Structure formats: C-alpha cells, structure tokens
CSV table of C-alpha atoms and ligand atoms in Angstrom, one decimal:
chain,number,residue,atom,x,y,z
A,1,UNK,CA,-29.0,31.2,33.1
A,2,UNK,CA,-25.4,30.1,34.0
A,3,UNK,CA,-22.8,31.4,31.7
A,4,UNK,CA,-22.6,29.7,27.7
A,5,UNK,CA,-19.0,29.1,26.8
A,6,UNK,CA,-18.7,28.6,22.8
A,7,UNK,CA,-17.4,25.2,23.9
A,8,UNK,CA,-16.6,22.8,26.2
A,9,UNK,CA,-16.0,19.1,27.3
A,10,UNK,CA,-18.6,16.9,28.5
A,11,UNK,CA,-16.8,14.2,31.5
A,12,UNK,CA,-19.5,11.1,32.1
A,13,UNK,CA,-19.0,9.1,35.1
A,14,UNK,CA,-17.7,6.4,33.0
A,15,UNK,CA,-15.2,7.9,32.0
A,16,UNK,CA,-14.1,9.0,35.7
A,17,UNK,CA,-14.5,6.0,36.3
A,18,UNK,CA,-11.8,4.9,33.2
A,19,UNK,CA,-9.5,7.0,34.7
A,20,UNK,CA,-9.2,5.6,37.7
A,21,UNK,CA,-8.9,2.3,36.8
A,22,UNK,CA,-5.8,3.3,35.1
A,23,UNK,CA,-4.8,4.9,37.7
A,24,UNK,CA,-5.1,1.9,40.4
A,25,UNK,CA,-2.6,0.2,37.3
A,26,UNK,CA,1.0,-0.7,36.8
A,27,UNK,CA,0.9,1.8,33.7
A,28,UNK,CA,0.9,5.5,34.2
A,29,UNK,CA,2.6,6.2,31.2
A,30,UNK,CA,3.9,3.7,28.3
A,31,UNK,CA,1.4,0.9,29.0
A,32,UNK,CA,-1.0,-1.0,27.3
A,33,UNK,CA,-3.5,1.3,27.5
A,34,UNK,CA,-2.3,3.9,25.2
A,35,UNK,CA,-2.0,0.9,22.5
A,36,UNK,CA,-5.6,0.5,22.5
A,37,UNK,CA,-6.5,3.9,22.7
A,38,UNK,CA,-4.9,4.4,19.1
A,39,UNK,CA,-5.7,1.3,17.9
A,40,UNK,CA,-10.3,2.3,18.8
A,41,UNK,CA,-8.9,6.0,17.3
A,42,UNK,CA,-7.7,4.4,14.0
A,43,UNK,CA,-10.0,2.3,13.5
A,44,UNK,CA,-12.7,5.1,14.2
A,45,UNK,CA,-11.3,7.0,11.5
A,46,UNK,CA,-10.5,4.3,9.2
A,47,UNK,CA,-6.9,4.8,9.2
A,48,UNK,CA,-4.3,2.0,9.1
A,49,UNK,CA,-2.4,3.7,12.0
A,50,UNK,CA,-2.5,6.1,15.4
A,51,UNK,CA,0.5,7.3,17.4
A,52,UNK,CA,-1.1,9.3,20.4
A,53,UNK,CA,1.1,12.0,21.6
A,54,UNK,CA,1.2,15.0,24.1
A,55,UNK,CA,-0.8,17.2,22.5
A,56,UNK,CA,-1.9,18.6,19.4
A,57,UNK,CA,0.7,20.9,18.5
A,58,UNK,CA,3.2,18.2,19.5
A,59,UNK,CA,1.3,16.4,17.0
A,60,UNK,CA,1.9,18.9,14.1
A,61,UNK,CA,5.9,19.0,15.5
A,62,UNK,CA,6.6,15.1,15.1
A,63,UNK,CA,4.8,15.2,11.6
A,64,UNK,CA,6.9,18.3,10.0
A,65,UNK,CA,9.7,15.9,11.3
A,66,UNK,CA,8.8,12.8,10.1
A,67,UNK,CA,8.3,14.2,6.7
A,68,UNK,CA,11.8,15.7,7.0
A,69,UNK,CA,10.5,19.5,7.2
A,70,UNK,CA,14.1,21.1,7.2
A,71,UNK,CA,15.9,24.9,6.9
A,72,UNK,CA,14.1,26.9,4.4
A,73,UNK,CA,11.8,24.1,3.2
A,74,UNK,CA,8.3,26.2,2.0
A,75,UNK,CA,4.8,24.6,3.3
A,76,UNK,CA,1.9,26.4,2.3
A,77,UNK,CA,-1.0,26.8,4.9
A,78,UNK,CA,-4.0,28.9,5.6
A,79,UNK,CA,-3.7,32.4,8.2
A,80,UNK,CA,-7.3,30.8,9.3
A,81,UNK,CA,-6.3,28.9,11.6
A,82,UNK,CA,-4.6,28.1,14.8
A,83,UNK,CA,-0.9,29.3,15.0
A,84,UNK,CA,0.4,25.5,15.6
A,85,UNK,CA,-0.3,24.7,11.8
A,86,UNK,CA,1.8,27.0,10.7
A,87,UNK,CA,4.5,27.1,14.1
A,88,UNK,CA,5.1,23.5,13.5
A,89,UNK,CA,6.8,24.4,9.9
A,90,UNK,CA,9.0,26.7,11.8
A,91,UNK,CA,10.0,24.5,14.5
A,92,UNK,CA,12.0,22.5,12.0
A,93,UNK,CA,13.6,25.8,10.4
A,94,UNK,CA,10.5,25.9,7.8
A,95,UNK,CA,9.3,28.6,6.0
A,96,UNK,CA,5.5,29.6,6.4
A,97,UNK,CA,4.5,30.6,2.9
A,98,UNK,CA,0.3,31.5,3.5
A,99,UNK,CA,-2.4,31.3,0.4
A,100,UNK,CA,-5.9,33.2,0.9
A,101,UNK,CA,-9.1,31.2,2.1
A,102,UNK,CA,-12.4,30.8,0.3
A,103,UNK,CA,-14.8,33.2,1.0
A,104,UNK,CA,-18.0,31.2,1.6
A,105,UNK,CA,-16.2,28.1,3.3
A,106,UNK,CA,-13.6,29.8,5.1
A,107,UNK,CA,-11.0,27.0,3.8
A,108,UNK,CA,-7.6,27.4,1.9
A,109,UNK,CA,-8.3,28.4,-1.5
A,110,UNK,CA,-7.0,25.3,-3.6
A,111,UNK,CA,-6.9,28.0,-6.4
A,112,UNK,CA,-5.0,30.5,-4.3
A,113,UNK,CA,-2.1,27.2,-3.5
A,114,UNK,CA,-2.2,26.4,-7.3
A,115,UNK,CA,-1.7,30.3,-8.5
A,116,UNK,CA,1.6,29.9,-5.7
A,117,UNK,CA,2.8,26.6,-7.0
A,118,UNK,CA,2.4,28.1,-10.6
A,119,UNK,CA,4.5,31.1,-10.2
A,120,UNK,CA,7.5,29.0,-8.7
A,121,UNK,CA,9.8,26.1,-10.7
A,122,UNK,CA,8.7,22.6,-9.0
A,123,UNK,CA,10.7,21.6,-6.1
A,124,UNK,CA,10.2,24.9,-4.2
A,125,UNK,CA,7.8,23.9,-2.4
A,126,UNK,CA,7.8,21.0,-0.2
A,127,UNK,CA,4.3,20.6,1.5
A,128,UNK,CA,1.0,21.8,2.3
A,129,UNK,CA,-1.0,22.1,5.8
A,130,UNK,CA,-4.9,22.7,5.2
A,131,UNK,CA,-6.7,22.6,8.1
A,132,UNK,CA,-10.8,21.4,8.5
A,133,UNK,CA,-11.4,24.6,9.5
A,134,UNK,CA,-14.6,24.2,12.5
A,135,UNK,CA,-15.1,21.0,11.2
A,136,UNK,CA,-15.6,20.9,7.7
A,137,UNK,CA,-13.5,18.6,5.3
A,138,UNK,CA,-11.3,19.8,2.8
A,139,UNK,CA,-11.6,18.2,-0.5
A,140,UNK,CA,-8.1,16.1,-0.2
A,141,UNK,CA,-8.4,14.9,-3.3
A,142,UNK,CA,-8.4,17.7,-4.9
A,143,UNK,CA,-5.5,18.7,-2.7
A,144,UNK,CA,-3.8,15.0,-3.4
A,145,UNK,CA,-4.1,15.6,-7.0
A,146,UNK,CA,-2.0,19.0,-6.3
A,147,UNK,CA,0.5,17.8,-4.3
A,148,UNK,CA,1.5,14.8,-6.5
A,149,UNK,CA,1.8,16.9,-9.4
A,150,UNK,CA,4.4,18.7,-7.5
A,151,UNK,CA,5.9,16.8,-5.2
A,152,UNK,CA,4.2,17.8,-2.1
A,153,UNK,CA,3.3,16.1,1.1
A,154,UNK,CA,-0.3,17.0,3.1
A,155,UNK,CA,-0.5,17.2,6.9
A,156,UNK,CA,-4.0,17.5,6.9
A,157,UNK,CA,-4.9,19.5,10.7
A,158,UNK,CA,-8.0,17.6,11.6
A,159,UNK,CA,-7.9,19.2,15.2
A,160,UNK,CA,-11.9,20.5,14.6
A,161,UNK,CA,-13.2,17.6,12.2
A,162,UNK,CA,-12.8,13.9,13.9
A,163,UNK,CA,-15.6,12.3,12.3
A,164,UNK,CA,-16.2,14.9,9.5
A,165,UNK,CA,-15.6,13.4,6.1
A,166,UNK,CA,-16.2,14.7,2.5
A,167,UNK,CA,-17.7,12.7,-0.8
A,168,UNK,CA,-15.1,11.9,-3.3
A,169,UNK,CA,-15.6,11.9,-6.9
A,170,UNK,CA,-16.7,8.4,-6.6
A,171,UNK,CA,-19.5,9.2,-4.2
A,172,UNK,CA,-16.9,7.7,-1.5
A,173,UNK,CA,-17.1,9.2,1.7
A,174,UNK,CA,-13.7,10.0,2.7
A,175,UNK,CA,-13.3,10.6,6.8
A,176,UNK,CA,-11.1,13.1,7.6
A,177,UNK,CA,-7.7,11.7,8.4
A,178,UNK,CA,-8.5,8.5,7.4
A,179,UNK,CA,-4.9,8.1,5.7
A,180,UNK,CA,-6.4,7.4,1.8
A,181,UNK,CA,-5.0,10.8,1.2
A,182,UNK,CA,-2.8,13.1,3.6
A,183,UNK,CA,0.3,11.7,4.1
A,184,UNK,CA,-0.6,12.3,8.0
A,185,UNK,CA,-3.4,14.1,9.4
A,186,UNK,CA,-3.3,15.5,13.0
A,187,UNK,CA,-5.9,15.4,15.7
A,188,UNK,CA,-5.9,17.6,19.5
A,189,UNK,CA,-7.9,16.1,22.4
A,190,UNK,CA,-8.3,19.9,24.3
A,191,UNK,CA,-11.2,20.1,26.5
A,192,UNK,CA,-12.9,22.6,23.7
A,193,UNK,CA,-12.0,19.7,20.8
A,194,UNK,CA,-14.7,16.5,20.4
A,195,UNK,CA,-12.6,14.3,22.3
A,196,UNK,CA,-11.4,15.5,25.4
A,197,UNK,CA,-8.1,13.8,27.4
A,198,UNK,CA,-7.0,17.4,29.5
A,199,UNK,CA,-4.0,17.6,26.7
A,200,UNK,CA,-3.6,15.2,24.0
A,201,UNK,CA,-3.0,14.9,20.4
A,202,UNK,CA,-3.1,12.1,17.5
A,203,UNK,CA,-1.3,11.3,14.1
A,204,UNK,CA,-2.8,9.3,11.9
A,205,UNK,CA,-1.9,7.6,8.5
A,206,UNK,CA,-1.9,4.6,6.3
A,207,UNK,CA,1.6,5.1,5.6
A,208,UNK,CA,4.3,2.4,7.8
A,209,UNK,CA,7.1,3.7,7.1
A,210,UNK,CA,6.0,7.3,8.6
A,211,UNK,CA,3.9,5.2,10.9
A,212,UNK,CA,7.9,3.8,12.6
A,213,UNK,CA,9.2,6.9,12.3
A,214,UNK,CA,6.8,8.5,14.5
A,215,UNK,CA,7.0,6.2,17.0
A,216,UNK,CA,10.6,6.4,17.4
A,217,UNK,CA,10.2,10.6,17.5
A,218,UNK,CA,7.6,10.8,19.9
A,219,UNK,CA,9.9,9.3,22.6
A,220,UNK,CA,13.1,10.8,21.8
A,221,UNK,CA,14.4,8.9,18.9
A,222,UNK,CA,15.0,5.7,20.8
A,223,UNK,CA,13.8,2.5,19.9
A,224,UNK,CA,14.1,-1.0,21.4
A,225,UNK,CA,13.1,-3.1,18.5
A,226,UNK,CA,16.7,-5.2,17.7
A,227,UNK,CA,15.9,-5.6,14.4
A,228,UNK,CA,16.0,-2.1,13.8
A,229,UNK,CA,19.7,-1.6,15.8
A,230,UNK,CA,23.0,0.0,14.1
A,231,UNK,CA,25.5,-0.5,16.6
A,232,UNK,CA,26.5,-4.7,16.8
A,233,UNK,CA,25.5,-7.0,19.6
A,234,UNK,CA,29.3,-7.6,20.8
A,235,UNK,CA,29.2,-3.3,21.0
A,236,UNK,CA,26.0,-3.7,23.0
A,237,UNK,CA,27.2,-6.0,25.4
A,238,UNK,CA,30.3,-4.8,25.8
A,239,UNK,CA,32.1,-8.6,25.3
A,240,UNK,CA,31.8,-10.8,22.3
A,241,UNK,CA,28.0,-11.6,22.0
A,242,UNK,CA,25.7,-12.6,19.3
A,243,UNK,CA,22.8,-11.6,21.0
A,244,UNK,CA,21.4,-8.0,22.3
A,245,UNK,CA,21.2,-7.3,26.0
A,246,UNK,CA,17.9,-6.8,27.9
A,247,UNK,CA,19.2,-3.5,28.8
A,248,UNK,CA,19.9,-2.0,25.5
A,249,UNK,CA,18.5,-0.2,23.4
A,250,UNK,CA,19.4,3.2,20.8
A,251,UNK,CA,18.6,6.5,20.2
A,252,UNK,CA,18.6,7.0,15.9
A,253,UNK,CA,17.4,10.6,15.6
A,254,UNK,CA,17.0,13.6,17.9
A,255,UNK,CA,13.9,12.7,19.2
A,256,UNK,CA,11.2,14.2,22.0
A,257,UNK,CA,9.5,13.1,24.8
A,258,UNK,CA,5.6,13.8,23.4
A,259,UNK,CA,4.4,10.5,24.8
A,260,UNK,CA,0.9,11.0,26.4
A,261,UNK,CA,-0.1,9.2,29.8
A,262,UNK,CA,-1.7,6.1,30.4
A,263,UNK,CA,-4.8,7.7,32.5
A,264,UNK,CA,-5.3,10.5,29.3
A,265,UNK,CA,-5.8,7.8,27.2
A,266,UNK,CA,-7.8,6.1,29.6
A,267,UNK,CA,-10.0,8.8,28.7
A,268,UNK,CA,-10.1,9.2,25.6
A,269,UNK,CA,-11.0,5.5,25.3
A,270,UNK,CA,-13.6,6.2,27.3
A,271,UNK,CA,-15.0,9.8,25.5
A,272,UNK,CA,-14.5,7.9,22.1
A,273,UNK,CA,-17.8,5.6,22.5
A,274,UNK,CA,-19.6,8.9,23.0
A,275,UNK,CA,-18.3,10.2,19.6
A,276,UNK,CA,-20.8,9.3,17.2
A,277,UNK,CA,-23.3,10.7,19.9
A,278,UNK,CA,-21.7,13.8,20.5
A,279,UNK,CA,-21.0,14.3,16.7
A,280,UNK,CA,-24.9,13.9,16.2
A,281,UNK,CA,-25.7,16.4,18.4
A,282,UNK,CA,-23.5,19.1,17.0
A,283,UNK,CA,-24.8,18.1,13.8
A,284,UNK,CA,-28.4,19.0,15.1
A,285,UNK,CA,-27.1,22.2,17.2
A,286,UNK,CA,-25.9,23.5,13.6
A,287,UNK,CA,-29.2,22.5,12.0
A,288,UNK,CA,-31.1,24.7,14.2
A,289,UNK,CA,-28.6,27.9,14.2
A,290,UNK,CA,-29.0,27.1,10.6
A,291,UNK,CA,-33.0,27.5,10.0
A,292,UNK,CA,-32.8,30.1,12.8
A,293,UNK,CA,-31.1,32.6,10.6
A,294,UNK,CA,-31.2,31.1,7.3
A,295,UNK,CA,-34.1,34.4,6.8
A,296,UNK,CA,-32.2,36.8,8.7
A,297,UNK,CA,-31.0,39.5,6.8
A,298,UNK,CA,-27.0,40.4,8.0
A,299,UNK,CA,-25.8,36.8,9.5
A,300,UNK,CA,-24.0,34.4,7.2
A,301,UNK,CA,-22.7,31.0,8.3
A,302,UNK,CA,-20.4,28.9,6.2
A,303,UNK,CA,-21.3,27.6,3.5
A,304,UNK,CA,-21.6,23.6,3.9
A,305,UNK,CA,-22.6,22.2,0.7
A,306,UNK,CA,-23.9,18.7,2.3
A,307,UNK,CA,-27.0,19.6,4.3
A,308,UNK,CA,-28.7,15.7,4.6
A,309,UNK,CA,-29.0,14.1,7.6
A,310,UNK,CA,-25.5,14.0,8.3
A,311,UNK,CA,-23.9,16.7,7.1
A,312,UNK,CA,-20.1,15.9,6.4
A,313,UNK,CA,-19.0,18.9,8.9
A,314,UNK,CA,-18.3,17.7,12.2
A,315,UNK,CA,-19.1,21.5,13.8
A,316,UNK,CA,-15.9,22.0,15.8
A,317,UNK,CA,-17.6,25.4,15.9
A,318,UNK,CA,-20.5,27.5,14.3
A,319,UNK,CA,-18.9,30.4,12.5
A,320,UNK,CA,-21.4,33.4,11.8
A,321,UNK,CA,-20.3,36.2,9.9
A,322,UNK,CA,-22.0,40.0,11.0
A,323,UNK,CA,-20.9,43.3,10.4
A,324,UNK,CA,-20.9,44.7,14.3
A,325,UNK,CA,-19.3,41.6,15.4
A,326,UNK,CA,-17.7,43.7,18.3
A,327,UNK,CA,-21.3,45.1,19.3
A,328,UNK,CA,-22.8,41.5,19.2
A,329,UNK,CA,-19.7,40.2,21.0
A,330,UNK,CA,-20.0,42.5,24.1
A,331,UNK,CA,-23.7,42.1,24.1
A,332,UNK,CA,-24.0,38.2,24.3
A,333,UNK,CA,-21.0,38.7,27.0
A,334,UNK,CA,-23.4,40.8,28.8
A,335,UNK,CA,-26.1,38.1,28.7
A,336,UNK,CA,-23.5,35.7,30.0
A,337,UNK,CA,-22.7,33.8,26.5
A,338,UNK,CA,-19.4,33.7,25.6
A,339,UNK,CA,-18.6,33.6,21.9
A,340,UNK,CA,-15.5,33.5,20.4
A,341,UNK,CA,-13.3,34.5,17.7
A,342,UNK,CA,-11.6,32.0,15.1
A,343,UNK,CA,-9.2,33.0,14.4
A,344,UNK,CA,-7.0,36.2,14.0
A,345,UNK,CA,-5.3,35.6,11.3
A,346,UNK,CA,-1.8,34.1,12.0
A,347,UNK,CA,0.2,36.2,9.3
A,348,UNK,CA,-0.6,39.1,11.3
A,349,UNK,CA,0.3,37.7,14.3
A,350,UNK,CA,3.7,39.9,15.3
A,351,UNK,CA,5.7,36.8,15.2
A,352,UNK,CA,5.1,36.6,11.4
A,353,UNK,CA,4.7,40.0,10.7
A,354,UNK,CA,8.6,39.7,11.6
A,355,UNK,CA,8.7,37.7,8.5
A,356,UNK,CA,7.3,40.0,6.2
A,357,UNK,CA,3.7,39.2,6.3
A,358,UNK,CA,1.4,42.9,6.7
A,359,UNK,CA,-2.1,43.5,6.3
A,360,UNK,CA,-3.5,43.5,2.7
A,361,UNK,CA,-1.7,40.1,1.7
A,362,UNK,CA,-4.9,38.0,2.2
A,363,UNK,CA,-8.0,40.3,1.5
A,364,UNK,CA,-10.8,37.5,2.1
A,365,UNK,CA,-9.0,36.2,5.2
A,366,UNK,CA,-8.5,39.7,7.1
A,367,UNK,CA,-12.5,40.6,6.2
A,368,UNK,CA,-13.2,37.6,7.0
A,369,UNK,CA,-11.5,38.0,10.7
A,370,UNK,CA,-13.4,41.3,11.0
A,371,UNK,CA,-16.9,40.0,10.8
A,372,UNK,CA,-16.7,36.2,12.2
A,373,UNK,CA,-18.3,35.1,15.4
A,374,UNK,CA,-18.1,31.2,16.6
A,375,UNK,CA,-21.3,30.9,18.7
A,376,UNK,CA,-21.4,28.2,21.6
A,377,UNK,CA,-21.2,24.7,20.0
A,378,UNK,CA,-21.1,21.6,22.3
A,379,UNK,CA,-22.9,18.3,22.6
A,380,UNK,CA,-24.1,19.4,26.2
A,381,UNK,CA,-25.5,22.4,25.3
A,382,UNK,CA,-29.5,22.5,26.0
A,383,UNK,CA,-32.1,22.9,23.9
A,384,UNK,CA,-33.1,25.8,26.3
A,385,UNK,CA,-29.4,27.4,25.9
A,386,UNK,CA,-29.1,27.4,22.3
A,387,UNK,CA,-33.0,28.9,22.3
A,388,UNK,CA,-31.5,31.8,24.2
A,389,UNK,CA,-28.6,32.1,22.9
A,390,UNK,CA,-30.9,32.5,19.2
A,391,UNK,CA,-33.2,35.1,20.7
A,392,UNK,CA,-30.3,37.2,21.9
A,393,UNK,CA,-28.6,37.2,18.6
A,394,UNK,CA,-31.7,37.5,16.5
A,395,UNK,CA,-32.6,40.5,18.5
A,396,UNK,CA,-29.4,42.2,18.6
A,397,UNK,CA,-29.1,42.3,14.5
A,398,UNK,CA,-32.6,43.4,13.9
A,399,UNK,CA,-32.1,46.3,16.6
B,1,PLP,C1,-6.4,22.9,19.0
B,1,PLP,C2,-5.7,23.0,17.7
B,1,PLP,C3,-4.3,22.7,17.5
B,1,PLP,C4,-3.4,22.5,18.7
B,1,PLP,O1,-3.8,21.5,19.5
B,1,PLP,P1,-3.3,21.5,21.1
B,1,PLP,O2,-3.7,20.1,21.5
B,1,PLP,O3,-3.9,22.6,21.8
B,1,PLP,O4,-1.8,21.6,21.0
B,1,PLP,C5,-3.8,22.8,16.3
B,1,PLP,N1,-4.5,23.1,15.2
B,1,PLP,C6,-5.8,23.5,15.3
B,1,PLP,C7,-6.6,23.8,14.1
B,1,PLP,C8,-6.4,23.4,16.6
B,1,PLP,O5,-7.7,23.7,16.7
C-alpha cells in the first residue's frame, strides 16, 4: 500500500495541459486569464464578484484592509482554526479577541460571540471571522443577524467549504461565500484545499464598493482607471492638458503586490470543472467513514445535521474525535496513513499566549484539540484506501 496522506491534490492532464497553454501566451501575470478565472469562481459560488490573489492568507490580509481593520479594532474569531484567520486581524494592528466553539460541530459558538458582544457597550467590536471549519457552513444568517445588531462586518474563511452551503430559514440554500451574507468570504487554492493552483487565494462578495477596493489593494494601491484619478490631467502630463497620458496612472492607498499568475489561474480554471465531481466524491468518502463507525463505541465525527444526498458539508476534512488520539495517530503512521491534526488551537499558539491568551480560556476548544484526528479525505482516494484505512482504525479502538 503506498502511503495515505489526509489530503491531497488531484492534477489531470487537462489541466497540464491548461497550463501550458498559458504559458506559450503573452500573459504570465495580469492577463486575461485571471479575469475569467474569477469571473467561472463567482459565478460557481453565486457571488456577484472574485478578486483572485496570491494566496489564502493574502486573501484574509486584503479583506481586514478593505474593511478598514485598524490599531486596536477587536474581531472575534474561533482558536479552531488556521492561524491566518486570526493573523490577518493583526496584520492591520487588530486585536484577536477568541470565543469558544460548539462542541458537536466544532464551529464558533454564536452563543459564546453573543455572551462577548453582550458584556461590552456597542462599538467595541468591529468584526467577526467564522470559519467553515473542514467544510461545513456556518449558519451566516444567524451570524448576519448578530453583526447588524452591532455594527459588525463578517469575513467569512471559506478556505475548507467551496461548494458547501447551509439551508436558510426560508429553505434557501445559501453557498458558502456566495456574498448574500458576509461582507467578503475568503477562499485558499493549496494543494490540500478542493481547488488546487500551487498557491492561491479568492475574495468574494456581492458588495462593489469592497469589490474596487480590493482590486486596487491587491496590486499595491495603484489603479489606472482615469475616472477614478485625484491628481489633474495638466499634473499628469506635466503641461497644460485636458486629457490623461497613456503612461499614467496612481497609487491611492498603501497597497500590496498579492496578484496571482496567469498560469495559476490557468489552473484553477481548469480544476474548477472537476468541482462538482470532486465535491461528490468527498461527500461519498464521508458517507462511508460515517456508517463505518456510526456503531463504534469511542469515535465521534462531527455533527452534520444535513445527511441527504448532498449533505451541505463540503468535507475539507473528516474530523474524528478518540480518546488515544496519540496511540491511533502513531499507529496508522506505522501502517503508512498519515492523519492529521486540525488544529492546535491558535490562542495557545506562543505568539498569542504573548497576548494574554493561557490554557483554560476555551474549555471545549482545548478538549476538543486533545481528541481530534482528520482522517485522509480526497477525491482520489480509492475505494481500496479508505477500506484500509477503516479496518486499521476500527481495529486499533476495539484493541
Ligand atoms: C488554508 C487556509 C488558510 C490560508 O490559506 P493559504 O492559501 O495557505 O495562505 C486560511 N484559513 C484556513 C481555514 C485555511 O484552511
């Protein structure tokens, strides 16, 4: 058996071959084909708008900005996640304020935000980060409802959950990131994410105004659109003019270069048709982990309410929960299967311990940490893999 990773990205020959067209192009980077790409990405999550950038956390960085994150503003996120959703509040001079997740989903505890929101007058806080967490939607509506009583904008961090979606109180089904309700949602095209471009990220939203901003950020505050220019034509061309030069063009805020390349985008083009595919397969890997231990005493999965055909949870990952999680750990590395931990929790991560955070502040998150297991997850995966990978589980927990 060749080793299981817990995930990993699965590179057709078309899409090879979509690279190299690119490549054989005028465009490396800032060409046409990064248009489209967002444009297919949008309109695959039924969002008005896509800015594709760098990478994921460059992502999370451009939207803290465009919402105008600033010195000692307070965003509330989850310690369940990856340290980006919480870094990018501090990249702008933020403050991290973390709220407990919910023991049988593993997502941010909408009750633990409103008890924080509660205790505070209104304006302290300025925004909230929840994250899909493996794949599964958070309810933004409650979350919407939240944030407008008090003045908070949602970057919703869909890295796990492109194509995941919840059912609204109207029996809508809402996709994550599909702009109806986060201000912006952010997406990461790592190899181990659905959508694989080497590095790459997405923002999307249904807001324009966010929408120009963005653009302008992700390649260092500069734009070229003369409609939008401060500085007068007759400045511009440096004699009396009525017009713009070719040439010119101005930088408006203190921008970044988080502009992805032509060839990355080439691929995720290309990776995007196998979405829907992909998606169904993970939803079918999780079915059978699922019915594999649903009668096996000492494994818990998260709890995903939706269990139809399609389930709502786009299974970024399978997250068990055991109680030797070590032991099981070193024995499926012994067998060659490499599962994974997600995630330690970021408070107690030394960088934020420097800011106060210790062990005990988030009870459900930290015994959550010391039990959970992500078990490979990836459309490639066999049939004869995950079969394996059950029997060497099962057996381990009833030993
Ligand atoms: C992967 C990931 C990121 C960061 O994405 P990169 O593209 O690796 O920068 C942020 N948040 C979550 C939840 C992720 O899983």
């Amino acid at each position: 058996m060749n080793p299981i990773p817990y995930g990993k990205q699965h590179i057709t020959e078309e899409d090879i071959n979509a690279v190299i067209e690119v490549l054989k192009s005028d465009y490396l980077t800032q060409g046409p084909t990064i248009l489209a790409f967002e444009h297919a990405f949008a309109q695959y999550i039924g969002a008005k708008y896509a800015v594709a950038v760098s990478n994921g956390t460059a992502a999370l960085h451009l939207a803290a900005l465009a919402l105008d994150v600033k010195d000692g503003d307070k965003v509330i996120t989850t310690p369940i996640t990856f340290a980006a959703s919480a870094n990018c509040i501090r990249y702008c001079g933020g403050e991290v304020v973390f709220a407990d997740i919910d023991e049988e989903t593993y997502l941010l505890d909408i009750e633990k935000v409103k008890k924080l929101l509660e205790a505070s007058p209104k304006g302290t806080y300025k925004g909230i980060v929840p994250v899909d967490f493996a794949g599964k939607a958070v309810d933004q509506e409650a979350f919407r409802e939240l944030a407008d009583e008090y003045g908070l904008w949602i970057i919703e961090d869909a890295c796990h959950a492109p194509g995941g979606f919840f059912i609204d109180r109207n029996g809508d089904k809402q996709l994550c990131g599909n702009g109806k309700l986060a201000d912006l949602s952010i997406f990461s095209f790592h190899p181990v994410k659905h959508i694989a471009t080497g590095e790459g990220g997405m923002i999307t939203t249904d807001n324009e105004e966010l929408y120009k901003k963005l653009i302008k950020l992700r390649t260092h505050g500069i734009t070229r659109e003369t409609s939008l220019f401060e500085n007068t034509p007759e400045f511009a061309c440096g004699t009396e003019s009525e017009v713009y030069p070719g040439w010119y063009m101005e930088m408006q805020a203190l921008g970044y270069n988080y502009r992805i390349t032509d060839f990355q985008a080439a691929l995720g083009l290309s990776q995007l048709k196998k979405a829907d595919k992909g998606l169904q397969r993970r939803v079918e890997i999780a079915r059978k982990y699922d019915n594999a231990f649903k009668d096996v005493a000492g494994i818990t999965s998260q709890l995903n309410e939706l269990t139809n055909e399609h389930s709502g949870h786009a299974y970024h990952l399978y997250v068990i929960q055991v109680e030797n999680r070590l032991g099981l750990y070193n024995y499926l590395k012994d067998q060659q299967i490499f599962a994974q931990v997600h995630y330690i929790p970021t408070h107690l991560m030394p960088y934020y311990r420097e800011q106060g955070w210790k062990e005990g502040d988030f009870p459900i998150a930290e015994a959550y940490y010391k039990r959970c297991l992500s078990l490979p997850m990836y459309p490639s995966m066999t049939d004869e893999q995950q079969n394996y990978v059950i029997e060497k589980i099962i057996n381990f927990v009833n030993s």
